[in-house]
Coordinates of N, CA and C and ligand atoms in Angstrom, one line a residue:
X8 N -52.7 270.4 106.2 CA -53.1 269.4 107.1 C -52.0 268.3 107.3
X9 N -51.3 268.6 108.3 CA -50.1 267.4 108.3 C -50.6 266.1 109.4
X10 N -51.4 266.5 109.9 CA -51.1 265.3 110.8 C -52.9 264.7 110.1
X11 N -53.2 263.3 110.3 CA -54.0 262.1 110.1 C -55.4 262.6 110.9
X12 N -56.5 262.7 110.2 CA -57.9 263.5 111.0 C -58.7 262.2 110.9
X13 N -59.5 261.8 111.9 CA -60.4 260.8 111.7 C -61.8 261.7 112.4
X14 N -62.6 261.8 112.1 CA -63.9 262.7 111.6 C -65.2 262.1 111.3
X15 N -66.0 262.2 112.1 CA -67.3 261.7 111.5 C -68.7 263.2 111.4
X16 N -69.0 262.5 110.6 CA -70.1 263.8 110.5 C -72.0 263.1 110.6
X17 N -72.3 263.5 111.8 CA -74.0 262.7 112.2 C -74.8 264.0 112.0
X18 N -75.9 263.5 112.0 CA -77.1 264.1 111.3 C -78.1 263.6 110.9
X19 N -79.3 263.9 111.3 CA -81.1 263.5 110.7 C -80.9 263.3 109.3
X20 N -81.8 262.2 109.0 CA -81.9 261.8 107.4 C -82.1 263.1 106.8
X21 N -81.3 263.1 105.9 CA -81.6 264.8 105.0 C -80.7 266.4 105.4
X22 N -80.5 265.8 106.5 CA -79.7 267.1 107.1 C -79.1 267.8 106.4
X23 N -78.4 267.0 105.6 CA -77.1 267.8 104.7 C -75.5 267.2 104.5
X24 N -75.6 266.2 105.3 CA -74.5 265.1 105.7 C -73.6 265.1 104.2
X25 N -74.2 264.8 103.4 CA -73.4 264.4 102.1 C -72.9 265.5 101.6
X26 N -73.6 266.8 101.8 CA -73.6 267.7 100.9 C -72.6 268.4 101.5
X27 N -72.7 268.4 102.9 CA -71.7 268.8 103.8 C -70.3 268.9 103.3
X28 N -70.5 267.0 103.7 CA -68.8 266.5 103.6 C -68.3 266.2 102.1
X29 N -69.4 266.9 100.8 CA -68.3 267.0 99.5 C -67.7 268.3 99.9
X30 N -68.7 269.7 100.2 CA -68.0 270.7 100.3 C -66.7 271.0 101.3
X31 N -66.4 270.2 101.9 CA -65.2 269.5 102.6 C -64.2 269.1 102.3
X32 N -64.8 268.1 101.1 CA -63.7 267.0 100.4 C -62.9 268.2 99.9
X33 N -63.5 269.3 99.0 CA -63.2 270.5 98.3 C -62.0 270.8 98.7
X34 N -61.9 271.2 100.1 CA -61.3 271.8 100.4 C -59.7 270.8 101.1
X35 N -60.5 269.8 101.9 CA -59.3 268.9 102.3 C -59.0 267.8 101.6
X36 N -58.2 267.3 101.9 CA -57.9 266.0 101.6 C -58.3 264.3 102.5
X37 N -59.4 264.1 102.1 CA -60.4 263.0 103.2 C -60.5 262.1 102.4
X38 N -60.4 261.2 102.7 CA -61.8 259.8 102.1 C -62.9 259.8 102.6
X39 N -64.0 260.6 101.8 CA -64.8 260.1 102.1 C -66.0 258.8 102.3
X40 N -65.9 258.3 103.6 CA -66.6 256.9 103.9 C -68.4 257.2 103.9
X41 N -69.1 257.0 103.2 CA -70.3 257.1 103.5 C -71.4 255.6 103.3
X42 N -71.7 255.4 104.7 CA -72.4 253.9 104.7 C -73.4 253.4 103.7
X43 N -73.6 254.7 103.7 CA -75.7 254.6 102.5 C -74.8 254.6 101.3
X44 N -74.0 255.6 100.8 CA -73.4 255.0 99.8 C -72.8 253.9 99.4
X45 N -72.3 253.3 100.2 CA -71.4 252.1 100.2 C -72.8 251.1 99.8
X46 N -73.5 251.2 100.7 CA -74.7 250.6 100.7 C -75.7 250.2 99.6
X47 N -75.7 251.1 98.7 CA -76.8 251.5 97.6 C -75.4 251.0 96.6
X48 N -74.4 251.4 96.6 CA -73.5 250.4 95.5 C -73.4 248.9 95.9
X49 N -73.7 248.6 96.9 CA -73.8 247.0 97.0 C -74.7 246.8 96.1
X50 N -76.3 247.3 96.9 CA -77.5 247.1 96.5 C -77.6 246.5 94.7
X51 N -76.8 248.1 94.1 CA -76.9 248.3 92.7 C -76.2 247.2 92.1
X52 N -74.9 246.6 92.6 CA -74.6 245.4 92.1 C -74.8 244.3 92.4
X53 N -76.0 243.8 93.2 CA -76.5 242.8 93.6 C -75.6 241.7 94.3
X54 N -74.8 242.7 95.6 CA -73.7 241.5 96.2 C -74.5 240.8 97.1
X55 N -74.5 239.9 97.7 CA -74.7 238.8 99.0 C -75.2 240.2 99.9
X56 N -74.2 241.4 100.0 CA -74.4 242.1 101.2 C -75.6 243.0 100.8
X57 N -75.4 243.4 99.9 CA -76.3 244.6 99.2 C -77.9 243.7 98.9
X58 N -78.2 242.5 98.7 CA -79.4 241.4 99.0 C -79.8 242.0 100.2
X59 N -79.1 241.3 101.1 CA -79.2 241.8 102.6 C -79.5 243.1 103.0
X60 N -78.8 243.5 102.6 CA -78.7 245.9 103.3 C -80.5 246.4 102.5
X61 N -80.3 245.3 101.5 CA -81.9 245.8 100.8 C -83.3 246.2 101.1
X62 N -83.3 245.0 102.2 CA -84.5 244.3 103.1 C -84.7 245.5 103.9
X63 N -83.6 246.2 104.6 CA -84.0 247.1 106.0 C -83.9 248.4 105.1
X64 N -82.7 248.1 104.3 CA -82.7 250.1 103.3 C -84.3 250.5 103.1
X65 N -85.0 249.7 102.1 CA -86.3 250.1 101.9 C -87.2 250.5 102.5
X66 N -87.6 249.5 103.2 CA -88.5 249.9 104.4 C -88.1 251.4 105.3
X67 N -86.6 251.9 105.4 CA -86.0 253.0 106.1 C -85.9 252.6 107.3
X68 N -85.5 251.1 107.5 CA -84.9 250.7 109.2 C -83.3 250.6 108.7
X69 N -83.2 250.5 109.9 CA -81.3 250.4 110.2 C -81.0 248.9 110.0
X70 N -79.8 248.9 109.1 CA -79.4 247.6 108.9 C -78.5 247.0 110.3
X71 N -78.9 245.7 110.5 CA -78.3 245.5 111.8 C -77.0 245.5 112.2
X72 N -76.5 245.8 113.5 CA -75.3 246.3 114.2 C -73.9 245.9 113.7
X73 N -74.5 244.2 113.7 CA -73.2 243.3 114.1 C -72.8 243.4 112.5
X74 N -73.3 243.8 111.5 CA -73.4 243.8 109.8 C -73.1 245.2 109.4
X75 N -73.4 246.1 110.3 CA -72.7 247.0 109.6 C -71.6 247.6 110.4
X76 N -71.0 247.6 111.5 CA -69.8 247.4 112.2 C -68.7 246.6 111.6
X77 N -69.2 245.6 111.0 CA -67.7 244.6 110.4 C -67.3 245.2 109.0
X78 N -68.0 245.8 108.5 CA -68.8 246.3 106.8 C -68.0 247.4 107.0
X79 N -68.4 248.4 107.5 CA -67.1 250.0 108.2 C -66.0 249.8 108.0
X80 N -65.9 249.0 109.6 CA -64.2 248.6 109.8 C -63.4 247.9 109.1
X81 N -64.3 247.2 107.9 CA -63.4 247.1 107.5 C -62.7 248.1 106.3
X82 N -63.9 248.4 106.0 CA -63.5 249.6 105.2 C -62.4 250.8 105.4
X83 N -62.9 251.1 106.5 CA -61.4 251.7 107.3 C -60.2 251.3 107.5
X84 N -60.3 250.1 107.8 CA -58.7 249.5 107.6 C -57.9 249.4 106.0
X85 N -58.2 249.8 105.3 CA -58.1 250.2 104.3 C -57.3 251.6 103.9
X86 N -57.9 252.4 105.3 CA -57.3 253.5 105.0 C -56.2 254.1 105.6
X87 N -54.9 253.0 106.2 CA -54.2 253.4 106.8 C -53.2 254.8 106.3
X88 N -53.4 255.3 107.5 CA -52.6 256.5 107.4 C -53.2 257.5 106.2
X89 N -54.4 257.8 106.2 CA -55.3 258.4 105.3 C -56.2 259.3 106.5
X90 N -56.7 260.5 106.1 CA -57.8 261.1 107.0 C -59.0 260.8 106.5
X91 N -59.9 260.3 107.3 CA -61.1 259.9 106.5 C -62.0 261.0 107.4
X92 N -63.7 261.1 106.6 CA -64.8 261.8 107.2 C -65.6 260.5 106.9
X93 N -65.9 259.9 107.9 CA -67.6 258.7 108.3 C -68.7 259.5 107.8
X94 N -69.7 259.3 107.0 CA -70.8 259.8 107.3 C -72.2 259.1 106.8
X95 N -72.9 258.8 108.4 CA -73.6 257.7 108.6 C -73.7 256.6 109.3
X96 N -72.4 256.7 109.7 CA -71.9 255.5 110.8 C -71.0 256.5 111.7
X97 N -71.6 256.5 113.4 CA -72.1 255.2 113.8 C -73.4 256.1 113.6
X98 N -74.3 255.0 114.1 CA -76.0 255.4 114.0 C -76.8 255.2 115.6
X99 N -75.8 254.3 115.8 CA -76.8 253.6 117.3 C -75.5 253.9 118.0
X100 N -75.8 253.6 119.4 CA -75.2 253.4 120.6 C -73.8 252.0 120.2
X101 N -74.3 251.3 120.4 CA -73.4 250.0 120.4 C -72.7 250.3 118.8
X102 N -72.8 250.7 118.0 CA -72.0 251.4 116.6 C -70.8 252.3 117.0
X103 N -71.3 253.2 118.2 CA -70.2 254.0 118.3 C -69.4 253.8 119.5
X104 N -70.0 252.7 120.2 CA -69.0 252.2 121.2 C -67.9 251.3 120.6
X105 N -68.2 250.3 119.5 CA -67.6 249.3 118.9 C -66.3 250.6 117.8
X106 N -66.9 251.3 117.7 CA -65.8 252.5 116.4 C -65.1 253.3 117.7
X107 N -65.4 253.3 118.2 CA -64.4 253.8 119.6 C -63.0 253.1 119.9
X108 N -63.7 251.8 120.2 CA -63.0 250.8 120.6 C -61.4 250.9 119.4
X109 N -62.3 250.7 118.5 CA -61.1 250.3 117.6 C -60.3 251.9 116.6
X110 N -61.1 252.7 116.1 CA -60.4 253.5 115.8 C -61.3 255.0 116.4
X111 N -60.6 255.4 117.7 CA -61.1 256.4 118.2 C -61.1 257.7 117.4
X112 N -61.8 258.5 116.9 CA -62.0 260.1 116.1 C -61.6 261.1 117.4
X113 N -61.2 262.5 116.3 CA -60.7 263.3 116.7 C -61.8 264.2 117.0
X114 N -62.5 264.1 116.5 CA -64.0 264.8 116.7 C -65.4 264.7 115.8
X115 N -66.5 265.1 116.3 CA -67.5 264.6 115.3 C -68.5 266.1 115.2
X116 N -68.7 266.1 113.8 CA -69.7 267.2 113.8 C -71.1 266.7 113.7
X117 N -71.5 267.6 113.9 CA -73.4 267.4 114.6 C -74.1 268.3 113.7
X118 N -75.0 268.1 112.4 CA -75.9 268.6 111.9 C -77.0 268.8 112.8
X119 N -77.9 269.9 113.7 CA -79.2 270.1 113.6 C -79.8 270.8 112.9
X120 N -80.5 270.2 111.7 CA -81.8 270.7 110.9 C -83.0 270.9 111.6
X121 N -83.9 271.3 111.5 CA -85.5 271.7 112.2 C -86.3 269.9 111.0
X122 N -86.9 269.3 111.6 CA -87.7 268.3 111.0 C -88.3 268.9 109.7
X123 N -89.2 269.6 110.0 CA -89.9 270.3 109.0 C -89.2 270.5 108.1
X124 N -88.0 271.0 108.0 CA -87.6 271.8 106.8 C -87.0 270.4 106.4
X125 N -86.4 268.9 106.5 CA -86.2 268.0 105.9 C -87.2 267.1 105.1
X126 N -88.0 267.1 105.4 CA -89.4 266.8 105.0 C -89.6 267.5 103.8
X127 N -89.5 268.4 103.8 CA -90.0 269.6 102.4 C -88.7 269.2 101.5
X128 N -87.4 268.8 101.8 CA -86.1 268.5 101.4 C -86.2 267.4 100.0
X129 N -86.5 266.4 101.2 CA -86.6 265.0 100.4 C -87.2 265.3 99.1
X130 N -88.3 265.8 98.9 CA -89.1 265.2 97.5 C -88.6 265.8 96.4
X131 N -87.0 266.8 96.9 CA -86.6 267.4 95.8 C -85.1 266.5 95.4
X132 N -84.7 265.4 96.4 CA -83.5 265.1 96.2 C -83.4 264.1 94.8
X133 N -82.3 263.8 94.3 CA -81.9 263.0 93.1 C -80.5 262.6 93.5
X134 N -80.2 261.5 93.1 CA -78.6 261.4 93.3 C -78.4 260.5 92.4
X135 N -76.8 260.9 92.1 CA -76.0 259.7 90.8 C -75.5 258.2 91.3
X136 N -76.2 257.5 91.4 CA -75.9 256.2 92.3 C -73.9 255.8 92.5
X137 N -73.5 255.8 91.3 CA -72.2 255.1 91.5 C -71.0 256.4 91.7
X138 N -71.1 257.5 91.9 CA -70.6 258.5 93.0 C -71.2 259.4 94.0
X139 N -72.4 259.0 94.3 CA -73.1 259.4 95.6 C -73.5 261.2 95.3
X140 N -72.8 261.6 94.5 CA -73.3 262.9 94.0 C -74.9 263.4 94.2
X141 N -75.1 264.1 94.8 CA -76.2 264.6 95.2 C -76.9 266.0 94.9
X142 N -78.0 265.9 94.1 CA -78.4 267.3 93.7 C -80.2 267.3 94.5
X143 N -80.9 268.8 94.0 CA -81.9 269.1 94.9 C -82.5 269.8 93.7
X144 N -84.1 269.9 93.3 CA -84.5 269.9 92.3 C -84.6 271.7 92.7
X145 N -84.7 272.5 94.5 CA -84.6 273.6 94.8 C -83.6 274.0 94.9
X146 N -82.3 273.3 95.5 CA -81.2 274.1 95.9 C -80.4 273.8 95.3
X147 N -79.3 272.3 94.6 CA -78.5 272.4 93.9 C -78.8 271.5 92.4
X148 N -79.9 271.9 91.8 CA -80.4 271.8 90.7 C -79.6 271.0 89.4
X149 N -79.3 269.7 89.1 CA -78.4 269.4 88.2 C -78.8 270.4 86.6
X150 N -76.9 270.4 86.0 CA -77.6 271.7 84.5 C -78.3 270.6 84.1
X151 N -78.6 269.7 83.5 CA -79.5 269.7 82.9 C -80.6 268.3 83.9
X152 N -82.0 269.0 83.7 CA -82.6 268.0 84.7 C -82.7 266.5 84.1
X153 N -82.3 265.7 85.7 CA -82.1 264.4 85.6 C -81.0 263.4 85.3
X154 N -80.2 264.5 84.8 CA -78.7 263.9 84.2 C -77.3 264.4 85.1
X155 N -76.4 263.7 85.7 CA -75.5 263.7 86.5 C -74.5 265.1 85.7
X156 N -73.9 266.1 86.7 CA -73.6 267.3 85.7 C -71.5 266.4 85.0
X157 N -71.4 265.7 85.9 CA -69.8 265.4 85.5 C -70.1 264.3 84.5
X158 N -70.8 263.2 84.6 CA -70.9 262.0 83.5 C -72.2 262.0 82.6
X159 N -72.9 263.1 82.5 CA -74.5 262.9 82.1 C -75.5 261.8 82.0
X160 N -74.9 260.7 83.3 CA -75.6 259.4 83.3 C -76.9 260.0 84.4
X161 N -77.5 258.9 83.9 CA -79.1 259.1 84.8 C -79.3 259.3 86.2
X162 N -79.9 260.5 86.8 CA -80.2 260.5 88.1 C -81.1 259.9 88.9
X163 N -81.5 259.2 89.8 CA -82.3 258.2 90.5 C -82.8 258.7 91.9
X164 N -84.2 258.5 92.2 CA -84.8 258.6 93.4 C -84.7 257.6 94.4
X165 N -84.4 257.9 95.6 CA -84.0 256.6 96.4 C -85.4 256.0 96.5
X166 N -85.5 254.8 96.9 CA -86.6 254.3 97.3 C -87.3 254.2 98.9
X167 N -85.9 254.9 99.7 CA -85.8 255.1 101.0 C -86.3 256.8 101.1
X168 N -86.8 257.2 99.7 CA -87.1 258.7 100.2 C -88.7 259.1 100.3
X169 N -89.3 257.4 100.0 CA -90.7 258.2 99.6 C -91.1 258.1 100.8
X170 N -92.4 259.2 101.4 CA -92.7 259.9 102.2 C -92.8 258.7 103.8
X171 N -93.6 257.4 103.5 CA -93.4 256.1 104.7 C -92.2 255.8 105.3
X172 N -91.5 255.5 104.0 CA -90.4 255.4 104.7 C -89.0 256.4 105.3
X173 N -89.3 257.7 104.8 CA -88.8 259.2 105.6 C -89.4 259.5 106.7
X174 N -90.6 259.6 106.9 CA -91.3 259.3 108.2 C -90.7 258.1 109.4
X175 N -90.5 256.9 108.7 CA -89.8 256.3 109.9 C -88.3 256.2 110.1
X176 N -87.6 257.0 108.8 CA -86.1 257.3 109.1 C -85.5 258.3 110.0
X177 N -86.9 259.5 110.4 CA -86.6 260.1 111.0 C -87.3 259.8 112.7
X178 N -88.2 258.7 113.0 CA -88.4 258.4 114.1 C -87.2 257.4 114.6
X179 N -86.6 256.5 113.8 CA -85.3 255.7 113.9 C -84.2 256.9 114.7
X180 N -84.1 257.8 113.6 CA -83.0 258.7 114.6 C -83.2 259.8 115.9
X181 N -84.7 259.4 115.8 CA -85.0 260.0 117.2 C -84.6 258.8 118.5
X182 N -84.7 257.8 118.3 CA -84.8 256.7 119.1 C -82.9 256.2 119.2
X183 N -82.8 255.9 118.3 CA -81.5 255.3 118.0 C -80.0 256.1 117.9
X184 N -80.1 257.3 117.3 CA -79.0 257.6 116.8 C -78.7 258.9 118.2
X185 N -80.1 259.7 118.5 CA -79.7 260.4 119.3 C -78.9 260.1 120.8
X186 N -78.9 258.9 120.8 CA -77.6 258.2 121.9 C -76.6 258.4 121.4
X187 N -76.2 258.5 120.2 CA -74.7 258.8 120.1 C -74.5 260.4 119.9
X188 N -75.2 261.0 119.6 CA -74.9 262.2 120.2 C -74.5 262.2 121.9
X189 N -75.2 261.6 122.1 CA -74.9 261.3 123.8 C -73.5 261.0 124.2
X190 N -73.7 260.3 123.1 CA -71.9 259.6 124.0 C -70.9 260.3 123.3
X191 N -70.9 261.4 122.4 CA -69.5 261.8 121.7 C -69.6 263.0 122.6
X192 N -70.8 263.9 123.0 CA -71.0 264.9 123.9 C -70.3 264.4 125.2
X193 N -70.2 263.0 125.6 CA -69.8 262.4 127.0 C -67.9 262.5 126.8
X194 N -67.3 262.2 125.7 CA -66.3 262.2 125.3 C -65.9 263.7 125.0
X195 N -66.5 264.6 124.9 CA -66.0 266.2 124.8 C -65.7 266.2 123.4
X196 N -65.9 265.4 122.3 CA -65.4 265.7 121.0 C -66.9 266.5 120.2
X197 N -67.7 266.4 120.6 CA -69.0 267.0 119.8 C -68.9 268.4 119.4
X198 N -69.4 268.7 117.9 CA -69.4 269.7 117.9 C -70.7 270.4 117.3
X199 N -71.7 270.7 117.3 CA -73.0 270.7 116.9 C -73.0 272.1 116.1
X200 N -73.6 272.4 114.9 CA -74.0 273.4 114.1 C -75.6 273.6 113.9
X201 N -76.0 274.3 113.7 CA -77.4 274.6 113.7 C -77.8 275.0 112.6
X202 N -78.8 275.2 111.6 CA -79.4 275.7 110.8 C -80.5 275.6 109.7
X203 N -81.4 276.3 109.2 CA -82.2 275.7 108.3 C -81.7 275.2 106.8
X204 N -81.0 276.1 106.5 CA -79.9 275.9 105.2 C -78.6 275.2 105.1
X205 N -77.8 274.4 104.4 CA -76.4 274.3 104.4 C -75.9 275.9 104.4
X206 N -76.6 276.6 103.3 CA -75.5 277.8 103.1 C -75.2 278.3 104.7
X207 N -76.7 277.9 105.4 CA -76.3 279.0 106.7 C -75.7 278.3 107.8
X208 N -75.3 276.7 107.5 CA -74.4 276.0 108.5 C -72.7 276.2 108.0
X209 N -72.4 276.3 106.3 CA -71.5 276.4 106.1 C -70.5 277.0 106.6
X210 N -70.2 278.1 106.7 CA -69.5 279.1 106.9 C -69.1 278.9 108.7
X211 N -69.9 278.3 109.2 CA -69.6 278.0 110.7 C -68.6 276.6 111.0
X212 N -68.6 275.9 109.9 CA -68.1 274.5 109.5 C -66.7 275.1 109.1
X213 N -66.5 276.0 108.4 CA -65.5 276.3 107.3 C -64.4 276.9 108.7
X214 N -65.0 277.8 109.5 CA -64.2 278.6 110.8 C -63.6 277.3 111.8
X215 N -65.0 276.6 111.7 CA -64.2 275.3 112.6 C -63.2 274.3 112.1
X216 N -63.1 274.6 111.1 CA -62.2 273.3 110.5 C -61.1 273.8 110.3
X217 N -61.0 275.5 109.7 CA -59.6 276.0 109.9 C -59.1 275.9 111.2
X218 N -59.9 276.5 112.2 CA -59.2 276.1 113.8 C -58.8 275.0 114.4
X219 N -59.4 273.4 113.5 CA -58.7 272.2 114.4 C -58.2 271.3 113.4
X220 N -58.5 272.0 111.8 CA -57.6 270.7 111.3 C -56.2 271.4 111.5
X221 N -55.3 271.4 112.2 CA -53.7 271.8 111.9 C -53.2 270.8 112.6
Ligands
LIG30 P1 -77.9 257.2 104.5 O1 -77.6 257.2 103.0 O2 -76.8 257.5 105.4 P2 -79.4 259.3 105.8 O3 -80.8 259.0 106.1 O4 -78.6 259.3 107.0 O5 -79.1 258.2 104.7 P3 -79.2 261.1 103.8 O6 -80.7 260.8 103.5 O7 -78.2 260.5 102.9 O8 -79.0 260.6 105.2 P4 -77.8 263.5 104.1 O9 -76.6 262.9 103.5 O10 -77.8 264.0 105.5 O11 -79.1 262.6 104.0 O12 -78.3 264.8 103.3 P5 -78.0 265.3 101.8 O13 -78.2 264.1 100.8 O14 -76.7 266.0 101.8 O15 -79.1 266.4 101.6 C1 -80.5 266.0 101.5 C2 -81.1 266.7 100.3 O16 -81.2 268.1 100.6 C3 -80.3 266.7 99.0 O17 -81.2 266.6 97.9 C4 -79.5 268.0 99.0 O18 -79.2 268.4 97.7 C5 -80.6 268.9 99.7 N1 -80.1 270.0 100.4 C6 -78.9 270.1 101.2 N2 -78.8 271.3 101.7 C7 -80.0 272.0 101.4 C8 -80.5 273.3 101.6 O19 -79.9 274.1 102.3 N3 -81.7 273.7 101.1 C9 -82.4 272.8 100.3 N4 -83.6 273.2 99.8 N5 -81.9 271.6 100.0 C10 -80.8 271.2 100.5 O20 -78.5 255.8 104.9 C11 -79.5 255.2 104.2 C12 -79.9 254.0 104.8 O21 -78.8 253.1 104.9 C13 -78.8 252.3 106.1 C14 -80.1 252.7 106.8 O22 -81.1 251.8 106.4 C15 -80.4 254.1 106.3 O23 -81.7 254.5 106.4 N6 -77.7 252.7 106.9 C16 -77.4 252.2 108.1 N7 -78.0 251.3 108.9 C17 -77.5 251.0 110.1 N8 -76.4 251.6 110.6 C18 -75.7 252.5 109.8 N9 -74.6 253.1 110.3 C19 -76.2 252.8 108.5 N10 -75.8 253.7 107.5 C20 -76.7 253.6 106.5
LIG31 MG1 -76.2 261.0 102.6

């Protein structure tokens, strides 16, 4: 990969978004930016921001625009001359106009999951808070349960996964987020994958990425 990739990867709560873009990391060389992660490490260290990101995380609303647009970018300025993968930002309309503006992407991938099968997802997820590591009590099962497989520190349930507030994370991105699918489809950079499984989006991910990262 010689030349600088800027990359976002969108997708319904649960999709696969994280799980995605580690089996990515694997292979390329990215920073991975992930907002909810960024987010949930505020949370965990109780910054001014992570107080704040608290209030809407829980409940499963979107933290507001003008707060997490400045929160991104600036994080991205950071990564000069680095390829980064976004994932989770933008979310709304006016998110991905403002990340336009300032640091236009080369392209964005598009998880569609079927609803149903994310729903059945959630109640199996766990993750290791302070690397975003993600396991599934069905599909990628940590060796030993509850314990992170690289540091054997404790795994944790989000509080954004129990059933109220998954229900309204996924009417949020019916309302909100599916406009930016709109506008990256308007821009010709969309690239949309389909599937019930990661295993069975992978391999469609893997063909595409050899054909445009060069
Ligand atoms: P997040 O953290 O960005 P979401 O809701 O977009 O949260 P989430 O929940 O992190 O997305 P994901 O990354 O798409 O999901 O999916 P994942 O974690 O990889 O996979 C989900 C589960 O399924 C895991 O347990 C995984 O192991 C398992 N899995 C994966 N593939 C398979 C499979 O094939 N089969 C099976 N059985 N299991 C599988 O954002 C959180 C909150 O932060 C705020 C909002 O409040 C948001 O709700 N926020 C923002 N607010 C405003 N604007 C933004 N830009 C914001 N970004 C974050
Ligand atoms: Mg995620």
């Amino acid at each position: 990969m010689l030349k600088v990739f800027k990359i976002a990867i969108l997708g319904a709560p649960a999709s696969g978004k994280g799980t995605i873009s580690s089996r990515i990391l694997k292979n390329y060389e990215f920073k991975h930016v992930s907002s909810g992660d960024l987010l949930r490490l505020h949370i965990k260290n109780n910054t001014s921001l992570g107080i704040e990101a608290k209030k809407y995380i829980d409940q499963g609303q979107l933290v507001p625009d003008h707060f997490m647009v400045k929160f991104i970018l600036s994080e991205l300025t950071k990564l000069n001359n680095q390829s980064w993968l976004l994932d989770g930002f933008p979310r709304t309309r006016s998110q991905a106009e403002q990340l336009w503006s300032a640091q236009p992407l080369n392209f964005v991938i598009n998880l569609e999951v079927p609803f149903e099968v994310i729903i059945d997802r959630v109640k199996g997820r766990f993750i290791h808070l302070p690397s975003g590591r993600v396991y599934n009590t069905d599909f990628n099962a940590p060796k030993v349960q509850g314990k992170d497989d690289v540091t054997g520190e404790d795994l944790i349930q989000r509080e954004d996964d129990k059933p109220e507030a998954v229900k309204k994370r996924l009417q949020i991105y019916e309302e909100m987020t599916k406009p930016v699918v709109e506008f990256y489809k308007e821009k010709s950079i969309l690239h949309t994958f389909q599937g019930k499984t990661t295993n069975e989006i992978w391999p469609k991910i893997v063909k595409f990425l050899a054909e445009n990262l060069k």
